[in-house]
mmCIF file of C-alpha atoms in Angstrom:
data_model
loop_
_atom_site.group_PDB
_atom_site.id
_atom_site.type_symbol
_atom_site.label_atom_id
_atom_site.label_comp_id
_atom_site.label_asym_id
_atom_site.label_seq_id
_atom_site.Cartn_x
_atom_site.Cartn_y
_atom_site.Cartn_z
ATOM 1 C CA UNK A 122 89.034 115.379 90.147
ATOM 2 C CA UNK A 123 93.048 113.846 89.308
ATOM 3 C CA UNK A 124 94.494 111.878 91.879
ATOM 4 C CA UNK A 125 98.145 112.232 91.800
ATOM 5 C CA UNK A 126 99.873 109.268 92.430
ATOM 6 C CA UNK A 127 99.861 107.457 96.160
ATOM 7 C CA UNK A 128 103.914 107.970 96.982
ATOM 8 C CA UNK A 129 103.235 104.401 98.069
ATOM 9 C CA UNK A 130 102.561 102.868 95.194
ATOM 10 C CA UNK A 131 104.955 99.598 93.980
ATOM 11 C CA UNK A 132 107.851 101.274 91.815
ATOM 12 C CA UNK A 133 105.888 99.124 88.772
ATOM 13 C CA UNK A 134 102.933 97.030 88.266
ATOM 14 C CA UNK A 135 102.831 92.738 88.705
ATOM 15 C CA UNK A 136 102.044 91.452 84.938
ATOM 16 C CA UNK A 137 99.136 89.415 86.071
ATOM 17 C CA UNK A 138 99.988 85.808 83.602
ATOM 18 C CA UNK A 139 96.799 84.190 82.355
ATOM 19 C CA UNK A 140 94.260 82.435 83.907
ATOM 20 C CA UNK A 141 92.357 78.951 82.095
ATOM 21 C CA UNK A 142 88.970 79.208 81.902
ATOM 22 C CA UNK A 143 89.153 83.448 82.449
ATOM 23 C CA UNK A 144 88.503 86.233 80.146
ATOM 24 C CA UNK A 145 88.096 89.972 81.052
ATOM 25 C CA UNK A 146 87.458 92.702 79.353
ATOM 26 C CA UNK A 147 86.105 96.703 80.519
ATOM 27 C CA UNK A 148 84.630 99.556 78.670
ATOM 28 C CA UNK A 149 83.244 103.153 79.345
ATOM 29 C CA UNK A 150 79.176 103.304 80.028
ATOM 30 C CA UNK A 151 79.451 106.735 81.004
ATOM 31 C CA UNK A 152 78.151 106.065 84.328
ATOM 32 C CA UNK A 153 79.545 108.804 86.182
ATOM 33 C CA UNK A 154 83.373 109.415 84.376
ATOM 34 C CA UNK A 155 84.825 110.372 80.799
ATOM 35 C CA UNK A 156 86.807 109.367 78.736
ATOM 36 C CA UNK A 157 87.990 106.111 80.882
ATOM 37 C CA UNK A 158 86.402 103.117 81.206
ATOM 38 C CA UNK A 159 84.667 102.090 83.885
ATOM 39 C CA UNK A 160 82.052 98.653 83.993
ATOM 40 C CA UNK A 161 84.680 95.573 84.064
ATOM 41 C CA UNK A 162 82.922 91.733 83.399
ATOM 42 C CA UNK A 163 85.324 88.625 84.128
ATOM 43 C CA UNK A 164 83.728 86.507 82.357
ATOM 44 C CA UNK A 165 84.054 83.191 83.137
ATOM 45 C CA UNK A 166 84.052 78.829 82.415
ATOM 46 C CA UNK A 167 81.079 76.340 83.230
ATOM 47 C CA UNK A 168 81.120 75.116 87.141
ATOM 48 C CA UNK A 169 83.303 78.145 88.314
ATOM 49 C CA UNK A 170 82.996 77.609 92.227
ATOM 50 C CA UNK A 171 82.782 81.170 93.756
ATOM 51 C CA UNK A 172 83.921 82.199 97.501
ATOM 52 C CA UNK A 173 82.134 86.017 98.402
ATOM 53 C CA UNK A 174 82.178 86.901 101.763
ATOM 54 C CA UNK A 175 80.793 91.340 102.550
ATOM 55 C CA UNK A 176 79.868 93.385 104.329
ATOM 56 C CA UNK A 177 78.309 93.801 107.378
ATOM 57 C CA UNK A 178 76.741 97.302 107.377
ATOM 58 C CA UNK A 179 73.255 97.698 107.878
ATOM 59 C CA UNK A 180 72.677 99.913 104.858
ATOM 60 C CA UNK A 181 74.393 97.197 102.399
ATOM 61 C CA UNK A 182 74.412 98.022 98.814
ATOM 62 C CA UNK A 183 71.470 96.042 96.607
ATOM 63 C CA UNK A 184 74.105 94.365 94.724
ATOM 64 C CA UNK A 185 75.658 92.503 97.765
ATOM 65 C CA UNK A 186 72.309 91.558 98.431
ATOM 66 C CA UNK A 187 72.461 90.145 95.264
ATOM 67 C CA UNK A 188 75.477 88.150 95.456
ATOM 68 C CA UNK A 189 74.680 86.846 99.244
ATOM 69 C CA UNK A 190 71.959 85.994 97.989
ATOM 70 C CA UNK A 191 73.846 83.462 95.739
ATOM 71 C CA UNK A 192 76.716 81.775 97.030
ATOM 72 C CA UNK A 193 77.612 78.035 97.360
ATOM 73 C CA UNK A 194 76.411 77.431 93.897
ATOM 74 C CA UNK A 195 79.254 78.295 90.742
ATOM 75 C CA UNK A 196 79.536 81.482 88.854
ATOM 76 C CA UNK A 197 79.824 82.544 85.077
ATOM 77 C CA UNK A 198 80.079 85.617 84.894
ATOM 78 C CA UNK A 199 81.429 88.980 87.714
ATOM 79 C CA UNK A 200 80.540 92.516 86.567
ATOM 80 C CA UNK A 201 81.924 95.411 87.958
ATOM 81 C CA UNK A 202 80.694 98.631 87.440
ATOM 82 C CA UNK A 203 82.449 102.221 89.720
ATOM 83 C CA UNK A 204 81.183 106.167 89.170
ATOM 84 C CA UNK A 205 77.699 104.377 91.480
ATOM 85 C CA UNK A 206 77.641 102.353 94.454
ATOM 86 C CA UNK A 207 73.119 101.985 93.452
ATOM 87 C CA UNK A 208 73.413 101.933 97.746
ATOM 88 C CA UNK A 209 69.962 103.019 99.603
ATOM 89 C CA UNK A 210 68.516 102.835 95.640
ATOM 90 C CA UNK A 211 65.530 100.743 96.961
ATOM 91 C CA UNK A 212 63.544 99.181 94.472
ATOM 92 C CA UNK A 213 64.897 100.604 92.134
ATOM 93 C CA UNK A 214 68.183 99.153 92.675
ATOM 94 C CA UNK A 215 67.131 95.999 93.352
ATOM 95 C CA UNK A 216 65.316 96.313 89.604
ATOM 96 C CA UNK A 217 68.443 98.001 88.339
ATOM 97 C CA UNK A 218 70.589 94.498 89.798
ATOM 98 C CA UNK A 219 68.397 91.804 88.024
ATOM 99 C CA UNK A 220 67.983 93.470 85.734
ATOM 100 C CA UNK A 221 71.639 93.906 84.274
ATOM 101 C CA UNK A 222 71.829 90.189 85.681
ATOM 102 C CA UNK A 223 69.280 88.798 83.081
ATOM 103 C CA UNK A 224 71.054 90.488 79.545
ATOM 104 C CA UNK A 225 74.189 89.272 81.569
ATOM 105 C CA UNK A 226 72.773 85.604 81.365
ATOM 106 C CA UNK A 227 70.965 85.484 78.535
ATOM 107 C CA UNK A 228 73.831 86.713 76.305
ATOM 108 C CA UNK A 229 76.150 84.200 78.161
ATOM 109 C CA UNK A 230 73.306 81.368 78.176
ATOM 110 C CA UNK A 231 73.966 80.995 81.981
ATOM 111 C CA UNK A 232 71.301 81.154 84.997
ATOM 112 C CA UNK A 233 70.804 84.720 86.399
ATOM 113 C CA UNK A 234 71.991 83.287 89.737
ATOM 114 C CA UNK A 235 75.888 82.699 88.084
ATOM 115 C CA UNK A 236 76.547 85.881 87.550
ATOM 116 C CA UNK A 237 77.862 88.098 90.174
ATOM 117 C CA UNK A 238 78.571 91.989 90.100
ATOM 118 C CA UNK A 239 79.591 94.524 91.938
ATOM 119 C CA UNK A 240 79.220 98.550 92.950
ATOM 120 C CA UNK A 241 81.067 101.011 93.539
ATOM 121 C CA UNK A 242 80.287 105.272 94.040
ATOM 122 C CA UNK A 243 78.013 107.418 95.139
ATOM 123 C CA UNK A 244 76.025 106.471 97.262
ATOM 124 C CA UNK A 245 72.004 107.131 96.950
ATOM 125 C CA UNK A 246 71.876 108.136 93.230
ATOM 126 C CA UNK A 247 70.024 105.173 91.122
ATOM 127 C CA UNK A 248 71.716 103.306 88.512
ATOM 128 C CA UNK A 249 70.209 102.858 85.340
ATOM 129 C CA UNK A 250 71.326 99.472 83.690
ATOM 130 C CA UNK A 251 70.858 100.680 80.254
ATOM 131 C CA UNK A 252 74.407 101.750 81.321
ATOM 132 C CA UNK A 253 75.631 98.651 82.321
ATOM 133 C CA UNK A 254 73.953 96.137 79.692
ATOM 134 C CA UNK A 255 74.879 98.557 76.462
ATOM 135 C CA UNK A 256 78.252 97.731 77.572
ATOM 136 C CA UNK A 257 77.573 94.270 77.126
ATOM 137 C CA UNK A 258 78.504 92.749 73.087
ATOM 138 C CA UNK A 259 81.350 95.210 73.527
ATOM 139 C CA UNK A 260 82.627 93.144 76.595
ATOM 140 C CA UNK A 261 81.290 89.743 75.804
ATOM 141 C CA UNK A 262 83.113 89.853 72.464
ATOM 142 C CA UNK A 263 86.459 92.246 73.155
ATOM 143 C CA UNK A 264 87.083 89.477 76.411
ATOM 144 C CA UNK A 265 90.321 87.664 76.894
ATOM 145 C CA UNK A 266 92.818 86.353 79.536
ATOM 146 C CA UNK A 267 94.861 89.127 78.960
ATOM 147 C CA UNK A 268 93.041 92.616 80.172
ATOM 148 C CA UNK A 269 93.954 92.059 84.224
ATOM 149 C CA UNK A 270 95.347 95.886 83.889
ATOM 150 C CA UNK A 271 92.263 97.315 82.321
ATOM 151 C CA UNK A 272 90.422 95.193 84.254
ATOM 152 C CA UNK A 273 91.825 96.887 87.720
ATOM 153 C CA UNK A 274 91.217 99.940 85.477
ATOM 154 C CA UNK A 275 88.197 99.502 84.963
ATOM 155 C CA UNK A 276 86.976 99.811 89.123
ATOM 156 C CA UNK A 277 89.035 102.444 90.278
ATOM 157 C CA UNK A 278 86.922 105.428 91.529
ATOM 158 C CA UNK A 279 89.297 108.065 94.357
ATOM 159 C CA UNK A 280 92.435 104.934 93.822
ATOM 160 C CA UNK A 281 95.524 106.717 91.596
ATOM 161 C CA UNK A 282 96.667 102.576 91.088
ATOM 162 C CA UNK A 283 95.234 99.872 90.879
ATOM 163 C CA UNK A 284 96.288 96.946 92.541
ATOM 164 C CA UNK A 285 96.642 93.446 91.405
ATOM 165 C CA UNK A 286 99.205 91.124 92.345
ATOM 166 C CA UNK A 287 99.722 87.077 90.828
ATOM 167 C CA UNK A 288 101.505 83.750 93.063
ATOM 168 C CA UNK A 289 102.027 80.294 92.114
ATOM 169 C CA UNK A 290 101.618 77.057 94.221
ATOM 170 C CA UNK A 291 101.241 73.087 93.589
ATOM 171 C CA UNK A 292 98.649 71.916 94.030
ATOM 172 C CA UNK A 293 96.766 69.045 93.200
ATOM 173 C CA UNK A 294 100.033 68.204 91.374
ATOM 174 C CA UNK A 295 100.417 71.046 89.650
ATOM 175 C CA UNK A 296 101.359 74.673 89.326
ATOM 176 C CA UNK A 297 98.348 76.692 89.777
ATOM 177 C CA UNK A 298 97.687 80.700 89.569
ATOM 178 C CA UNK A 299 96.207 82.557 91.703
ATOM 179 C CA UNK A 300 96.044 86.325 90.777
ATOM 180 C CA UNK A 301 93.531 89.015 92.369
ATOM 181 C CA UNK A 302 92.737 92.551 91.769
ATOM 182 C CA UNK A 303 91.126 95.300 93.597
ATOM 183 C CA UNK A 304 89.928 99.098 94.554
ATOM 184 C CA UNK A 305 89.183 100.138 97.870
ATOM 185 C CA UNK A 306 90.813 103.821 98.626
ATOM 186 C CA UNK A 307 89.320 105.854 101.568
ATOM 187 C CA UNK A 308 85.719 104.331 103.316
ATOM 188 C CA UNK A 309 88.066 102.248 104.196
ATOM 189 C CA UNK A 310 87.573 99.979 107.339
ATOM 190 C CA UNK A 311 86.756 96.723 106.553
ATOM 191 C CA UNK A 312 84.376 94.374 108.401
ATOM 192 C CA UNK A 313 84.253 90.648 106.736
ATOM 193 C CA UNK A 314 85.696 91.553 103.396
ATOM 194 C CA UNK A 315 87.050 95.610 101.773
ATOM 195 C CA UNK A 316 86.124 97.241 99.388
ATOM 196 C CA UNK A 317 86.005 95.618 96.859
ATOM 197 C CA UNK A 318 88.745 92.760 95.813
ATOM 198 C CA UNK A 319 88.848 90.073 93.679
ATOM 199 C CA UNK A 320 90.603 87.322 93.913
ATOM 200 C CA UNK A 321 90.657 84.237 90.117
ATOM 201 C CA UNK A 322 92.485 80.616 90.136
ATOM 202 C CA UNK A 323 92.897 77.988 87.601
ATOM 203 C CA UNK A 324 92.532 74.745 90.734
ATOM 204 C CA UNK A 325 89.425 72.573 91.242
ATOM 205 C CA UNK A 326 88.687 74.106 95.212
ATOM 206 C CA UNK A 327 85.534 71.958 96.696
ATOM 207 C CA UNK A 328 83.214 75.564 97.165
ATOM 208 C CA UNK A 329 83.373 74.582 100.507
ATOM 209 C CA UNK A 330 87.383 74.816 101.440
ATOM 210 C CA UNK A 331 86.683 77.841 99.255
ATOM 211 C CA UNK A 332 84.826 79.755 100.932
ATOM 212 C CA UNK A 333 85.821 78.720 104.186
ATOM 213 C CA UNK A 334 89.357 79.576 102.807
ATOM 214 C CA UNK A 335 88.625 82.968 102.438
ATOM 215 C CA UNK A 336 87.031 84.062 104.880
ATOM 216 C CA UNK A 337 90.326 83.167 106.881
ATOM 217 C CA UNK A 338 91.653 84.655 104.502
ATOM 218 C CA UNK A 339 89.887 87.736 104.877
ATOM 219 C CA UNK A 340 89.783 88.353 108.628
ATOM 220 C CA UNK A 341 93.434 87.964 108.333
ATOM 221 C CA UNK A 342 94.046 90.397 106.294
ATOM 222 C CA UNK A 343 91.770 92.894 104.567
ATOM 223 C CA UNK A 344 89.956 92.744 108.079
ATOM 224 C CA UNK A 345 93.569 93.907 109.280
ATOM 225 C CA UNK A 346 93.490 97.694 107.615
ATOM 226 C CA UNK A 347 91.438 100.804 108.143
ATOM 227 C CA UNK A 348 92.271 103.935 106.058
ATOM 228 C CA UNK A 349 89.229 106.241 107.806
ATOM 229 C CA UNK A 350 87.433 103.981 109.848
ATOM 230 C CA UNK A 351 84.799 104.158 107.492
ATOM 231 C CA UNK A 352 83.090 100.557 106.284
ATOM 232 C CA UNK A 353 82.082 100.636 102.937
ATOM 233 C CA UNK A 354 78.250 100.003 101.781
ATOM 234 C CA UNK A 355 79.634 98.053 98.862
ATOM 235 C CA UNK A 356 82.515 95.791 101.131
ATOM 236 C CA UNK A 357 83.100 92.954 98.207
ATOM 237 C CA UNK A 358 85.351 89.705 97.906
ATOM 238 C CA UNK A 359 84.386 87.195 95.429
ATOM 239 C CA UNK A 360 86.936 83.965 95.343
ATOM 240 C CA UNK A 361 86.484 82.037 91.495
ATOM 241 C CA UNK A 362 88.178 78.364 90.969
ATOM 242 C CA UNK A 363 87.206 77.479 87.687
ATOM 243 C CA UNK A 364 89.322 74.648 87.918
ATOM 244 C CA UNK A 365 90.733 74.134 84.421
ATOM 245 C CA UNK A 366 94.687 72.966 86.259
ATOM 246 C CA UNK A 367 93.207 69.414 86.865
ATOM 247 C CA UNK A 368 92.128 67.462 90.015
ATOM 248 C CA UNK A 369 92.183 68.992 93.300
ATOM 249 C CA UNK A 370 94.108 66.792 96.146
ATOM 250 C CA UNK A 371 92.689 63.350 96.761
ATOM 251 C CA UNK A 372 91.155 63.232 100.321
ATOM 252 C CA UNK A 373 91.052 67.186 100.525
ATOM 253 C CA UNK A 374 89.012 68.131 103.613
ATOM 254 C CA UNK A 375 90.203 70.679 105.615
ATOM 255 C CA UNK A 376 92.254 74.195 104.355
ATOM 256 C CA UNK A 377 95.128 72.210 106.640
ATOM 257 C CA UNK A 378 95.749 69.979 105.027
ATOM 258 C CA UNK A 379 98.901 69.224 104.256
ATOM 259 C CA UNK A 380 97.822 68.694 100.799
ATOM 260 C CA UNK A 381 96.511 72.051 100.381
ATOM 261 C CA UNK A 382 98.471 74.141 102.531
ATOM 262 C CA UNK A 383 101.586 75.125 99.394
ATOM 263 C CA UNK A 384 98.173 77.004 97.852
ATOM 264 C CA UNK A 385 96.485 77.767 101.805
ATOM 265 C CA UNK A 386 99.855 80.142 102.083
ATOM 266 C CA UNK A 387 100.017 81.274 98.124
ATOM 267 C CA UNK A 388 96.284 82.477 98.998
ATOM 268 C CA UNK A 389 97.627 83.984 102.274
ATOM 269 C CA UNK A 390 100.231 86.387 100.667
ATOM 270 C CA UNK A 391 98.402 87.656 97.960
ATOM 271 C CA UNK A 392 95.872 88.535 100.102
ATOM 272 C CA UNK A 393 98.488 90.347 102.397
ATOM 273 C CA UNK A 394 100.139 91.735 99.130
ATOM 274 C CA UNK A 395 96.748 93.448 97.558
ATOM 275 C CA UNK A 396 95.731 94.717 100.897
ATOM 276 C CA UNK A 397 97.960 96.265 101.581
ATOM 277 C CA UNK A 398 97.533 98.221 98.351
ATOM 278 C CA UNK A 399 94.420 99.086 99.392
ATOM 279 C CA UNK A 400 96.243 101.219 102.558
ATOM 280 C CA UNK A 401 99.222 101.874 100.879
ATOM 281 C CA UNK A 402 96.696 103.990 98.199
ATOM 282 C CA UNK A 403 94.810 105.240 101.426
ATOM 283 C CA UNK A 404 93.733 108.947 99.875
ATOM 284 C CA UNK A 405 95.853 110.855 100.611
ATOM 285 C CA UNK A 406 98.733 108.911 102.145
ATOM 286 C CA UNK A 407 101.770 109.405 102.739
ATOM 287 C CA UNK A 408 103.031 106.876 105.620
ATOM 288 C CA UNK A 409 102.524 103.354 105.410
ATOM 289 C CA UNK A 410 101.847 103.011 109.967
ATOM 290 C CA UNK A 411 101.718 98.555 110.831
ATOM 291 C CA UNK A 412 100.657 98.841 114.149
ATOM 292 C CA UNK A 413 101.503 95.674 115.741
ATOM 293 C CA UNK A 414 99.832 94.392 119.633
ATOM 294 C CA UNK A 415 101.508 91.673 122.115
ATOM 295 C CA UNK A 416 100.976 90.483 125.720
ATOM 296 C CA UNK A 417 96.618 91.189 125.070
ATOM 297 C CA UNK A 418 94.340 89.529 126.085
ATOM 298 C CA UNK A 419 92.862 88.006 123.614
ATOM 299 C CA UNK A 420 93.699 88.162 119.464
ATOM 300 C CA UNK A 421 90.281 90.013 119.154
ATOM 301 C CA UNK A 422 91.289 92.374 121.826
ATOM 302 C CA UNK A 423 94.667 92.401 120.435
ATOM 303 C CA UNK A 424 93.032 93.891 117.592
ATOM 304 C CA UNK A 425 90.629 95.745 118.980
ATOM 305 C CA UNK A 426 94.194 98.004 120.716
ATOM 306 C CA UNK A 427 95.823 97.788 117.060
ATOM 307 C CA UNK A 428 92.376 99.097 115.424
ATOM 308 C CA UNK A 429 91.809 101.763 118.649
ATOM 309 C CA UNK A 430 95.385 102.921 117.266
ATOM 310 C CA UNK A 431 94.822 103.057 113.560
ATOM 311 C CA UNK A 432 91.527 104.022 113.393
ATOM 312 C CA UNK A 433 92.655 107.009 116.147
ATOM 313 C CA UNK A 434 92.750 110.558 113.970
ATOM 314 C CA UNK A 435 95.343 112.268 116.409
ATOM 315 C CA UNK A 436 97.692 109.043 116.037
ATOM 316 C CA UNK A 437 97.448 109.980 112.922
ATOM 317 C CA UNK A 438 97.333 112.834 112.388
ATOM 318 C CA UNK A 439 100.492 113.319 114.712
ATOM 319 C CA UNK A 440 101.978 110.202 112.107
ATOM 320 C CA UNK A 441 102.013 112.670 109.483
ATOM 321 C CA UNK A 442 103.576 115.909 111.164
ATOM 322 C CA UNK A 443 106.056 114.054 111.869
ATOM 323 C CA UNK A 444 105.829 114.892 115.777
ATOM 324 C CA UNK A 445 106.666 111.751 117.636
ATOM 325 C CA UNK A 446 103.721 112.249 120.096
ATOM 326 C CA UNK A 447 103.562 108.566 121.498
ATOM 327 C CA UNK A 448 100.861 109.852 124.526
ATOM 328 C CA UNK A 449 98.204 110.336 121.810
ATOM 329 C CA UNK A 450 98.788 106.119 120.877
ATOM 330 C CA UNK A 451 98.358 105.485 125.006
ATOM 331 C CA UNK A 452 95.185 107.388 124.930
ATOM 332 C CA UNK A 453 94.606 105.250 121.901
ATOM 333 C CA UNK A 454 94.787 101.944 124.818
ATOM 334 C CA UNK A 455 92.905 103.237 126.435
ATOM 335 C CA UNK A 456 90.271 104.135 125.293
ATOM 336 C CA UNK A 457 89.762 100.706 122.631
ATOM 337 C CA UNK A 458 88.189 99.113 125.915
ATOM 338 C CA UNK A 459 90.280 96.031 125.816
ATOM 339 C CA UNK A 460 91.683 95.017 129.095
ATOM 340 C CA UNK A 461 95.537 96.361 129.613
ATOM 341 C CA UNK A 462 97.045 97.442 133.067
ATOM 342 C CA UNK A 463 98.213 101.447 132.327
ATOM 343 C CA UNK A 464 101.900 100.017 134.425
ATOM 344 C CA UNK A 465 103.182 97.014 133.103
ATOM 345 C CA UNK A 466 102.121 99.112 129.004
ATOM 346 C CA UNK A 467 105.579 99.104 126.751
ATOM 347 C CA UNK A 468 105.110 101.220 123.540
ATOM 348 C CA UNK A 469 108.097 100.549 120.726
ATOM 349 C CA UNK A 470 108.221 103.722 117.795
ATOM 350 C CA UNK A 471 110.686 102.002 115.352
ATOM 351 C CA UNK A 472 111.955 99.534 116.972
ATOM 352 C CA UNK A 473 112.824 102.360 119.648
ATOM 353 C CA UNK A 474 110.874 101.308 123.487
ATOM 354 C CA UNK A 475 109.844 105.036 123.822
ATOM 355 C CA UNK A 476 107.605 104.019 127.438
ATOM 356 C CA UNK A 477 107.382 101.251 129.797
ATOM 357 C CA UNK A 478 106.117 101.225 133.365
ATOM 358 C CA UNK A 479 102.844 103.945 133.497
ATOM 359 C CA UNK A 480 105.716 106.481 132.428
ATOM 360 C CA UNK A 481 107.911 107.316 129.148
ATOM 361 C CA UNK A 482 110.879 104.839 128.924
ATOM 362 C CA UNK A 483 114.133 106.603 131.352
ATOM 363 C CA UNK A 484 116.280 105.925 128.123
ATOM 364 C CA UNK A 485 114.208 107.130 125.502
ATOM 365 C CA UNK A 486 115.531 110.025 123.312
ATOM 366 C CA UNK A 487 112.343 111.392 120.818
ATOM 367 C CA UNK A 488 116.692 112.620 118.496
ATOM 368 C CA UNK A 489 116.578 109.078 118.336
ATOM 369 C CA UNK A 490 112.788 107.809 115.929
ATOM 370 C CA UNK A 491 112.920 111.352 114.286
ATOM 371 C CA UNK A 492 114.984 110.025 111.172
ATOM 372 C CA UNK A 493 112.267 107.702 111.762
ATOM 373 C CA UNK A 494 109.357 108.744 111.647
ATOM 374 C CA UNK A 495 109.980 110.926 108.661
ATOM 375 C CA UNK A 496 110.600 107.816 106.597
ATOM 376 C CA UNK A 497 107.934 106.168 104.440
ATOM 377 C CA UNK A 498 107.511 102.661 106.749
ATOM 378 C CA UNK A 499 105.803 104.018 110.364
ATOM 379 C CA UNK A 500 106.054 100.422 112.759
ATOM 380 C CA UNK A 501 104.489 100.631 116.154
ATOM 381 C CA UNK A 502 104.053 98.223 118.491
ATOM 382 C CA UNK A 503 102.568 98.214 121.965
ATOM 383 C CA UNK A 504 102.538 95.644 124.753
ATOM 384 C CA UNK A 505 98.990 95.132 126.273
ATOM 385 C CA UNK A 506 100.595 93.899 129.385
ATOM 386 C CA UNK A 507 97.415 91.339 130.355
ATOM 387 C CA UNK A 508 98.228 88.321 128.645
ATOM 388 C CA UNK A 509 99.756 86.101 125.267
ATOM 389 C CA UNK A 510 97.725 87.249 122.692
ATOM 390 C CA UNK A 511 99.257 89.441 119.886
ATOM 391 C CA UNK A 512 96.921 91.121 116.081
ATOM 392 C CA UNK A 513 98.863 93.217 113.225
ATOM 393 C CA UNK A 514 96.789 95.117 111.421
ATOM 394 C CA UNK A 515 97.546 98.225 108.869
ATOM 395 C CA UNK A 516 96.638 101.859 107.951
ATOM 396 C CA UNK A 517 98.220 105.058 106.024
ATOM 397 C CA UNK A 518 97.768 108.891 108.246
ATOM 398 C CA UNK A 519 96.295 111.331 107.904
ATOM 399 C CA UNK A 520 96.917 114.481 105.606
ATOM 400 C CA UNK A 521 95.470 117.352 104.423
ATOM 401 C CA UNK A 522 95.138 115.886 101.151
ATOM 402 C CA UNK A 523 92.325 112.950 102.523
ATOM 403 C CA UNK A 524 89.789 116.576 103.221
ATOM 404 C CA UNK A 525 90.418 117.595 99.737
ATOM 405 C CA UNK A 526 89.815 114.029 97.898
ATOM 406 C CA UNK A 527 86.619 114.281 100.250
ATOM 407 C CA UNK A 528 85.827 117.745 100.186
ATOM 408 C CA UNK A 529 84.819 118.003 96.111
ATOM 409 C CA UNK A 530 83.819 113.764 95.247
ATOM 410 C CA UNK A 531 81.010 114.915 93.937
ATOM 411 C CA UNK A 532 81.984 118.075 92.611
#
């Protein structure tokens, strides 16, 4: 099925600059799709540091298990296929991952532990490793520094546009680059990572700090997004640092150190942008929704309230129908399980206060927010009335096209 490009897609794709120590390639393996590339390879310089966070799903895929077991060392390659998740495939799934890793490691003269693998697509179907390994020679031969868009397109499934970001930062006396690509459109309710996302930089970052930065960034960005409330078996987020831009700042010990501030802020911007692009490409999405929760008892409970609103089919369909039915937001706050004071609860839509003191706000007139409801970007704010903590989450609306896409996913 060919899907029309999301109306929330960016007007143009960014041009990602080359990163020293990273070469990319894509190829058509015919795993599920025909007439398009469906395998991506990133070849990395020796001694590239690698960090990763992964789904906490109890049915996570064989590639996730492989990557999680090897984080903490170095990386020479990341290979990704679309069309088959290699999840819930038992011993055959593990054997498939091992076969691909061994073949690619031999081709690159590196350790199998330096090969990282991700797969996305249909769950429960065995993945023939020969489909992947047969295109490895082509991938290695064609790897180049300027193939970011081709790589981003190769990992798409129901995505309607490739997701790419870039940022620059001063680090250790030099200017360094951060590039990121991702895929994700449905089955998006990340629990530690997102569908598939990959960041690359030429900065030299100690592996422990890189891991800490990635975990912190995922918590603040990808883990604050949802499309449909379903956490994937394949969620993988990797960050590779080649170290080719020079030495790390002297005395660098923590991600909060002053010498790390510019890089950390650049990564935060890039992670936010990439996470938002995943939501903007939510299956069937017509509206991008930002939910801000204040006055909560804790940051965790603020996020809990926000995600309860963001995952509510009733809230999401009301927004799709451009119906300012704020009673559904009241419902979602109440069912969240987080602390909230009914009689001090306040709700705003598009900056207009619609509810306060346990009832509809006396000054509220629905016609005041009708223009906002007809827009592409919807703003909801809730004050729980019990504390001082806050959180922000992002989601999309729920339209009939979501049913159309998922009802025919395997057709």
